Amino acid sequence: MEDLQRTLAPTGLSVSTTPEKGRCLISTRNFSPGEVIITQEPYVCVPNNSSESKCDGCFKSVNLKKCSACQVPWYCGSTCQKSEWKLHRIECQALSRLSKERRKSLTPSLRLMVRLYLKRKLQNERVFQTAATANYNLEALVDHMSDIGEKQLVLYAQMANLVNLILEWPNSNIKEIAQNFSKLACNAHTICDSELRPLGTGLYPVISIINHSCSPNAVLVFEGRRAVVRAVELIPQGTEVFISYVETAESTAARQKALKERYFFTCSRPCCRKGVYLEVQESAILEGYRCKADKCSGFLLRDSDDKGFVCQTCDSLGARKRF
């Protein structure tokens, strides 16, 4: 933590800890609206599986050629291939041992975890820099295993076994790998282009410290694979930096549901404590349908089971009619 504090000090940031939220990022100077707070390259990242292949180095989709050995990553040219070679050299050896069928079924999540373990190994061997901001501290993350359903736990266990199969390390801890999948589910970032189309997934050591708010004072965007956090309002010295983990244009109920399902918490900021009546009115404006019942001016909203629509005024079921 001390090394990280020293590294962040010139950027006007520091890391603090609170009992409720754990680590958080605090400004040590004023940041103006639009000002870049921090930028960071990914610790490791992988492109998404999609109909359009992407370069492992820049996520572009032009002039691509596959790695001739393992036949898994694509590269747009020698520059990107060389930039990835330190890590892919040992990843390539591991992937080349797999059968062709297993390589075809390799998901981005599996590959991200494999690359994470290999990168940490290379850092221990001093192949990569070990600067405080370039260390992905898995041990500091919460795994939420007690909050996860049995079906997801089984999936994480299966994925952990596959990672163990790929790495072939004699002392691998499968339970620990499964826990790390749970940690990454809450802490990995979806890398998007300028039109917010998902390109891949990356791990960003410092940016993962930034906590959520439904009324954030900063926004996370991507320039290629580089993550950029910008202030969206004046952030005075001594203020915590917040970004939003979910779509802020959604209703309070929708945001809270998304946060609970994926991140296992709900937002307690003032904007999310409106009371039931105001939350229903907000949801009606953003997501509602007009009730079809005569003499009722209420709105139909989805019920808690997402199986139908119920009028918030007369409780009747109704066909959806956008107003």
CSV table of C-alpha atoms in Angstrom, one decimal:
chain,number,residue,atom,x,y,z
A,1,MET,CA,0.0,0.0,0.0
A,2,GLU,CA,2.8,2.4,0.8
A,3,ASP,CA,4.4,1.9,-2.6
A,4,LEU,CA,1.1,2.5,-4.3
A,5,GLN,CA,0.6,5.7,-2.3
A,6,ARG,CA,4.0,7.0,-3.3
A,7,THR,CA,3.4,6.2,-6.9
A,8,LEU,CA,0.0,7.9,-7.0
A,9,ALA,CA,1.0,11.0,-5.0
A,10,PRO,CA,2.3,13.0,-8.1
A,11,THR,CA,-1.0,12.3,-9.9
A,12,GLY,CA,-3.1,14.0,-7.1
A,13,LEU,CA,-4.6,10.8,-5.8
A,14,SER,CA,-4.3,8.6,-2.8
A,15,VAL,CA,-5.8,5.3,-1.6
A,16,SER,CA,-7.9,5.1,1.5
A,17,THR,CA,-9.8,2.4,3.3
A,18,THR,CA,-13.3,2.5,4.8
A,19,PRO,CA,-15.1,-0.2,6.8
A,20,GLU,CA,-18.1,-0.1,4.6
A,21,LYS,CA,-16.5,-0.1,1.1
A,22,GLY,CA,-12.9,-1.2,1.6
A,23,ARG,CA,-10.4,0.6,-0.6
A,24,CYS,CA,-11.3,3.8,-2.3
A,25,LEU,CA,-9.5,6.5,-4.4
A,26,ILE,CA,-9.3,10.0,-2.9
A,27,SER,CA,-8.3,13.2,-4.7
A,28,THR,CA,-5.4,15.1,-3.0
A,29,ARG,CA,-6.0,18.2,-5.3
A,30,ASN,CA,-8.8,19.7,-7.2
A,31,PHE,CA,-9.8,18.2,-10.5
A,32,SER,CA,-11.7,20.4,-13.0
A,33,PRO,CA,-14.6,19.1,-15.1
A,34,GLY,CA,-13.2,17.2,-18.1
A,35,GLU,CA,-9.8,16.8,-16.6
A,36,VAL,CA,-8.1,13.4,-16.8
A,37,ILE,CA,-7.8,12.0,-13.3
A,38,ILE,CA,-5.9,8.8,-14.2
A,39,THR,CA,-5.1,6.7,-17.2
A,40,GLN,CA,-3.9,3.1,-17.1
A,41,GLU,CA,-3.0,0.3,-19.5
A,42,PRO,CA,-4.5,-3.1,-18.7
A,43,TYR,CA,-2.6,-5.5,-16.5
A,44,VAL,CA,-3.9,-8.2,-18.8
A,45,CYS,CA,-6.8,-8.2,-21.3
A,46,VAL,CA,-8.4,-10.3,-24.0
A,47,PRO,CA,-10.7,-9.4,-26.9
A,48,ASN,CA,-14.3,-10.7,-26.9
A,49,ASN,CA,-15.4,-13.7,-28.9
A,50,SER,CA,-17.4,-12.3,-31.7
A,51,SER,CA,-18.1,-12.8,-35.4
A,52,GLU,CA,-15.3,-10.2,-36.0
A,53,SER,CA,-11.9,-11.2,-34.8
A,54,LYS,CA,-9.7,-8.6,-33.1
A,55,CYS,CA,-6.0,-8.0,-32.7
A,56,ASP,CA,-4.8,-9.0,-29.2
A,57,GLY,CA,-2.5,-5.9,-29.1
A,58,CYS,CA,-4.8,-3.1,-30.2
A,59,PHE,CA,-8.3,-4.7,-30.6
A,60,LYS,CA,-8.5,-3.6,-34.2
A,61,SER,CA,-10.0,-5.9,-36.9
A,62,VAL,CA,-7.8,-5.2,-39.9
A,63,ASN,CA,-5.0,-7.2,-41.6
A,64,LEU,CA,-5.3,-10.0,-39.0
A,65,LYS,CA,-3.1,-13.1,-38.9
A,66,LYS,CA,-3.3,-15.9,-36.3
A,67,CYS,CA,-0.4,-17.0,-34.1
A,68,SER,CA,1.1,-19.7,-36.2
A,69,ALA,CA,1.9,-21.9,-33.2
A,70,CYS,CA,-1.1,-22.0,-30.9
A,71,GLN,CA,-3.7,-20.6,-33.4
A,72,VAL,CA,-5.5,-18.7,-30.8
A,73,PRO,CA,-4.7,-14.9,-30.8
A,74,TRP,CA,-4.8,-12.7,-33.8
A,75,TYR,CA,-2.4,-9.8,-34.6
A,76,CYS,CA,-2.7,-7.0,-37.0
A,77,GLY,CA,1.1,-6.8,-37.5
A,78,SER,CA,4.5,-7.3,-36.1
A,79,THR,CA,4.3,-4.3,-33.7
A,80,CYS,CA,1.4,-5.7,-31.8
A,81,GLN,CA,2.8,-9.2,-31.9
A,82,LYS,CA,6.1,-8.0,-30.4
A,83,SER,CA,4.3,-5.9,-27.7
A,84,GLU,CA,2.5,-9.0,-26.6
A,85,TRP,CA,5.3,-11.5,-27.0
A,86,LYS,CA,6.7,-11.5,-23.4
A,87,LEU,CA,3.4,-12.8,-22.1
A,88,HIS,CA,2.2,-14.7,-25.1
A,89,ARG,CA,5.4,-16.7,-25.4
A,90,ILE,CA,4.6,-18.8,-22.3
A,91,GLU,CA,0.8,-18.6,-23.0
A,92,CYS,CA,1.5,-20.0,-26.4
A,93,GLN,CA,3.4,-22.9,-25.0
A,94,ALA,CA,0.5,-23.7,-22.7
A,95,LEU,CA,-2.2,-23.3,-25.4
A,96,SER,CA,-0.2,-25.4,-27.9
A,97,ARG,CA,-0.5,-28.4,-25.6
A,98,LEU,CA,-4.3,-28.3,-25.9
A,99,SER,CA,-6.1,-30.3,-28.5
A,100,LYS,CA,-7.6,-28.4,-31.4
A,101,GLU,CA,-11.1,-28.9,-30.0
A,102,ARG,CA,-10.2,-27.5,-26.6
A,103,ARG,CA,-8.5,-24.5,-28.2
A,104,LYS,CA,-11.7,-23.7,-30.1
A,105,SER,CA,-13.7,-23.8,-27.0
A,106,LEU,CA,-11.4,-21.4,-25.1
A,107,THR,CA,-13.5,-18.6,-23.7
A,108,PRO,CA,-12.3,-15.0,-23.0
A,109,SER,CA,-12.9,-15.6,-19.3
A,110,LEU,CA,-10.7,-18.7,-19.3
A,111,ARG,CA,-8.0,-17.0,-21.3
A,112,LEU,CA,-8.1,-13.9,-19.1
A,113,MET,CA,-7.5,-16.0,-16.0
A,114,VAL,CA,-4.7,-18.0,-17.6
A,115,ARG,CA,-3.0,-14.7,-18.7
A,116,LEU,CA,-3.4,-13.3,-15.2
A,117,TYR,CA,-1.6,-16.2,-13.6
A,118,LEU,CA,1.1,-16.2,-16.2
A,119,LYS,CA,1.7,-12.5,-15.9
A,120,ARG,CA,2.0,-12.8,-12.1
A,121,LYS,CA,4.5,-15.6,-12.6
A,122,LEU,CA,6.6,-13.5,-15.0
A,123,GLN,CA,6.5,-10.5,-12.6
A,124,ASN,CA,7.8,-12.7,-9.8
A,125,GLU,CA,10.6,-13.7,-12.2
A,126,ARG,CA,11.3,-10.0,-13.0
A,127,VAL,CA,10.4,-10.4,-16.6
A,128,PHE,CA,7.8,-7.6,-16.2
A,129,GLN,CA,8.1,-4.4,-14.2
A,130,THR,CA,6.8,-4.6,-10.6
A,131,ALA,CA,5.7,-1.0,-10.1
A,132,ALA,CA,3.0,-0.6,-7.5
A,133,THR,CA,0.4,0.6,-10.1
A,134,ALA,CA,1.3,-2.4,-12.3
A,135,ASN,CA,0.5,-5.1,-9.7
A,136,TYR,CA,-2.9,-6.7,-9.7
A,137,ASN,CA,-3.5,-7.4,-6.0
A,138,LEU,CA,-5.9,-10.3,-6.1
A,139,GLU,CA,-5.6,-10.8,-2.4
A,140,ALA,CA,-7.2,-7.4,-1.7
A,141,LEU,CA,-10.3,-8.3,-3.6
A,142,VAL,CA,-13.5,-9.8,-2.1
A,143,ASP,CA,-14.6,-13.1,-3.7
A,144,HIS,CA,-18.3,-13.1,-2.7
A,145,MET,CA,-18.4,-16.9,-2.8
A,146,SER,CA,-21.0,-16.9,0.0
A,147,ASP,CA,-23.3,-14.8,-2.1
A,148,ILE,CA,-23.2,-16.9,-5.3
A,149,GLY,CA,-25.7,-19.5,-6.2
A,150,GLU,CA,-24.8,-23.2,-6.5
A,151,LYS,CA,-25.1,-23.2,-10.3
A,152,GLN,CA,-22.5,-20.4,-10.6
A,153,LEU,CA,-20.2,-22.1,-8.0
A,154,VAL,CA,-20.2,-25.3,-10.1
A,155,LEU,CA,-19.4,-23.2,-13.2
A,156,TYR,CA,-16.5,-21.5,-11.4
A,157,ALA,CA,-15.2,-24.9,-10.3
A,158,GLN,CA,-15.3,-26.3,-13.8
A,159,MET,CA,-13.5,-23.2,-15.2
A,160,ALA,CA,-10.9,-23.5,-12.5
A,161,ASN,CA,-10.2,-27.1,-13.5
A,162,LEU,CA,-9.8,-26.0,-17.1
A,163,VAL,CA,-7.3,-23.3,-16.1
A,164,ASN,CA,-5.4,-25.9,-14.1
A,165,LEU,CA,-5.4,-28.2,-17.1
A,166,ILE,CA,-4.0,-25.4,-19.3
A,167,LEU,CA,-1.3,-24.3,-16.8
A,168,GLU,CA,-0.2,-27.7,-15.7
A,169,TRP,CA,1.3,-26.3,-12.6
A,170,PRO,CA,1.9,-29.0,-9.9
A,171,ASN,CA,0.9,-26.9,-7.0
A,172,SER,CA,-2.1,-25.1,-8.4
A,173,ASN,CA,-5.0,-24.5,-5.9
A,174,ILE,CA,-8.2,-25.1,-7.8
A,175,LYS,CA,-10.3,-23.6,-5.0
A,176,GLU,CA,-8.3,-20.4,-5.2
A,177,ILE,CA,-8.7,-20.2,-8.9
A,178,ALA,CA,-12.4,-20.6,-8.6
A,179,GLN,CA,-12.5,-17.8,-6.0
A,180,ASN,CA,-10.5,-15.6,-8.3
A,181,PHE,CA,-13.1,-16.1,-11.1
A,182,SER,CA,-15.6,-14.7,-8.6
A,183,LYS,CA,-13.3,-11.8,-7.9
A,184,LEU,CA,-12.8,-11.0,-11.6
A,185,ALA,CA,-16.6,-11.1,-12.2
A,186,CYS,CA,-16.9,-8.0,-10.0
A,187,ASN,CA,-13.6,-6.3,-10.8
A,188,ALA,CA,-12.9,-6.8,-14.5
A,189,HIS,CA,-13.8,-4.0,-16.8
A,190,THR,CA,-15.5,-4.3,-20.2
A,191,ILE,CA,-13.4,-2.4,-22.8
A,192,CYS,CA,-15.7,-0.5,-25.2
A,193,ASP,CA,-15.1,1.6,-28.3
A,194,SER,CA,-16.3,5.2,-28.6
A,195,GLU,CA,-19.8,4.0,-29.4
A,196,LEU,CA,-19.8,1.9,-26.2
A,197,ARG,CA,-19.7,-1.4,-28.2
A,198,PRO,CA,-17.9,-4.1,-26.1
A,199,LEU,CA,-14.5,-5.0,-27.5
A,200,GLY,CA,-12.9,-7.1,-24.7
A,201,THR,CA,-12.2,-7.4,-21.0
A,202,GLY,CA,-9.3,-6.0,-19.0
A,203,LEU,CA,-7.9,-5.8,-15.5
A,204,TYR,CA,-6.9,-2.4,-14.3
A,205,PRO,CA,-5.1,-2.4,-10.9
A,206,VAL,CA,-5.8,1.2,-9.8
A,207,ILE,CA,-9.0,1.8,-11.6
A,208,SER,CA,-10.6,-1.3,-10.0
A,209,ILE,CA,-10.2,0.6,-6.6
A,210,ILE,CA,-12.6,3.3,-7.7
A,211,ASN,CA,-16.0,2.8,-6.1
A,212,HIS,CA,-19.5,3.1,-7.6
A,213,SER,CA,-22.0,5.9,-7.3
A,214,CYS,CA,-25.3,6.3,-9.2
A,215,SER,CA,-24.4,10.1,-9.3
A,216,PRO,CA,-20.7,9.8,-10.2
A,217,ASN,CA,-18.2,12.6,-10.3
A,218,ALA,CA,-16.1,10.9,-12.9
A,219,VAL,CA,-16.5,8.7,-16.0
A,220,LEU,CA,-14.5,5.8,-17.3
A,221,VAL,CA,-13.9,5.7,-21.0
A,222,PHE,CA,-11.4,3.7,-23.2
A,223,GLU,CA,-9.0,4.9,-25.8
A,224,GLY,CA,-8.1,1.6,-27.5
A,225,ARG,CA,-7.2,-0.7,-24.5
A,226,ARG,CA,-6.2,2.3,-22.3
A,227,ALA,CA,-8.6,3.2,-19.6
A,228,VAL,CA,-9.2,6.9,-19.0
A,229,VAL,CA,-11.0,8.3,-16.0
A,230,ARG,CA,-12.2,11.9,-16.4
A,231,ALA,CA,-13.9,14.3,-14.0
A,232,VAL,CA,-17.5,15.2,-15.0
A,233,GLU,CA,-17.7,17.9,-12.3
A,234,LEU,CA,-15.4,19.7,-10.0
A,235,ILE,CA,-13.8,17.2,-7.6
A,236,PRO,CA,-12.4,19.2,-4.6
A,237,GLN,CA,-9.3,18.1,-2.8
A,238,GLY,CA,-10.1,15.3,-0.3
A,239,THR,CA,-13.1,14.0,-2.2
A,240,GLU,CA,-13.6,10.4,-3.1
A,241,VAL,CA,-13.6,9.6,-6.9
A,242,PHE,CA,-16.7,7.7,-8.1
A,243,ILE,CA,-17.6,6.1,-11.4
A,244,SER,CA,-20.9,4.3,-12.2
A,245,TYR,CA,-20.8,0.5,-12.7
A,246,VAL,CA,-24.2,0.5,-14.3
A,247,GLU,CA,-26.2,2.6,-16.8
A,248,THR,CA,-27.1,5.9,-15.0
A,249,ALA,CA,-30.0,6.6,-17.3
A,250,GLU,CA,-32.0,3.6,-15.9
A,251,SER,CA,-34.4,3.9,-13.1
A,252,THR,CA,-33.3,3.6,-9.5
A,253,ALA,CA,-35.0,0.2,-9.2
A,254,ALA,CA,-33.2,-1.1,-12.4
A,255,ARG,CA,-29.8,0.2,-11.2
A,256,GLN,CA,-30.2,-1.3,-7.8
A,257,LYS,CA,-31.2,-4.6,-9.3
A,258,ALA,CA,-28.2,-4.7,-11.6
A,259,LEU,CA,-25.8,-3.7,-8.8
A,260,LYS,CA,-27.2,-6.4,-6.5
A,261,GLU,CA,-27.1,-9.2,-9.1
A,262,ARG,CA,-23.6,-8.5,-10.4
A,263,TYR,CA,-21.7,-6.7,-7.6
A,264,PHE,CA,-23.6,-7.9,-4.5
A,265,PHE,CA,-24.4,-4.4,-3.1
A,266,THR,CA,-26.9,-1.6,-3.5
A,267,CYS,CA,-26.1,2.1,-3.9
A,268,SER,CA,-26.8,4.2,-0.8
A,269,ARG,CA,-26.1,7.6,-2.3
A,270,PRO,CA,-28.8,10.3,-1.8
A,271,CYS,CA,-30.0,9.9,-5.4
A,272,CYS,CA,-30.9,6.3,-4.6
A,273,ARG,CA,-32.9,7.1,-1.4
A,274,LYS,CA,-36.0,8.6,-3.0
A,275,GLY,CA,-38.6,6.6,-1.2
A,276,VAL,CA,-41.0,4.0,-2.8
A,277,TYR,CA,-43.4,6.6,-4.2
A,278,LEU,CA,-40.8,8.6,-6.1
A,279,GLU,CA,-39.0,5.5,-7.3
A,280,VAL,CA,-42.3,4.2,-8.8
A,281,GLN,CA,-42.9,7.5,-10.5
A,282,GLU,CA,-39.4,7.5,-11.8
A,283,SER,CA,-39.7,4.0,-13.1
A,284,ALA,CA,-43.1,4.9,-14.7
A,285,ILE,CA,-41.5,7.7,-16.7
A,286,LEU,CA,-38.4,5.7,-17.8
A,287,GLU,CA,-39.9,2.2,-18.2
A,288,GLY,CA,-43.6,2.3,-17.8
A,289,TYR,CA,-46.6,1.5,-20.1
A,290,ARG,CA,-50.1,3.1,-19.8
A,291,CYS,CA,-52.6,1.0,-17.9
A,292,LYS,CA,-55.4,-0.3,-20.2
A,293,ALA,CA,-58.1,-0.2,-17.5
A,294,ASP,CA,-60.8,2.4,-17.9
A,295,LYS,CA,-60.6,5.4,-15.6
A,296,CYS,CA,-57.0,4.5,-14.6
A,297,SER,CA,-54.1,6.8,-15.4
A,298,GLY,CA,-51.5,4.5,-13.8
A,299,PHE,CA,-48.5,2.8,-15.3
A,300,LEU,CA,-47.7,-0.8,-15.9
A,301,LEU,CA,-44.3,-1.9,-14.6
A,302,ARG,CA,-42.7,-5.3,-14.6
A,303,ASP,CA,-43.4,-7.4,-11.6
A,304,SER,CA,-40.6,-8.6,-9.3
A,305,ASP,CA,-40.4,-11.9,-11.2
A,306,ASP,CA,-40.1,-10.2,-14.6
A,307,LYS,CA,-43.0,-12.4,-15.8
A,308,GLY,CA,-45.6,-9.7,-16.5
A,309,PHE,CA,-46.7,-6.1,-16.0
A,310,VAL,CA,-48.7,-4.8,-13.1
A,311,CYS,CA,-50.4,-1.4,-12.8
A,312,GLN,CA,-48.9,0.6,-9.9
A,313,THR,CA,-52.2,2.3,-9.3
A,314,CYS,CA,-55.0,-0.3,-9.7
A,315,ASP,CA,-52.9,-3.5,-9.6
A,316,SER,CA,-54.5,-4.8,-12.8
A,317,LEU,CA,-52.5,-6.8,-15.3
A,318,GLY,CA,-52.5,-5.3,-18.8
A,319,ALA,CA,-51.2,-5.4,-22.3
A,320,ARG,CA,-48.3,-3.1,-22.8
A,321,LYS,CA,-49.2,0.2,-24.5
A,322,ARG,CA,-46.5,2.7,-24.8
A,323,PHE,CA,-47.6,6.3,-24.1
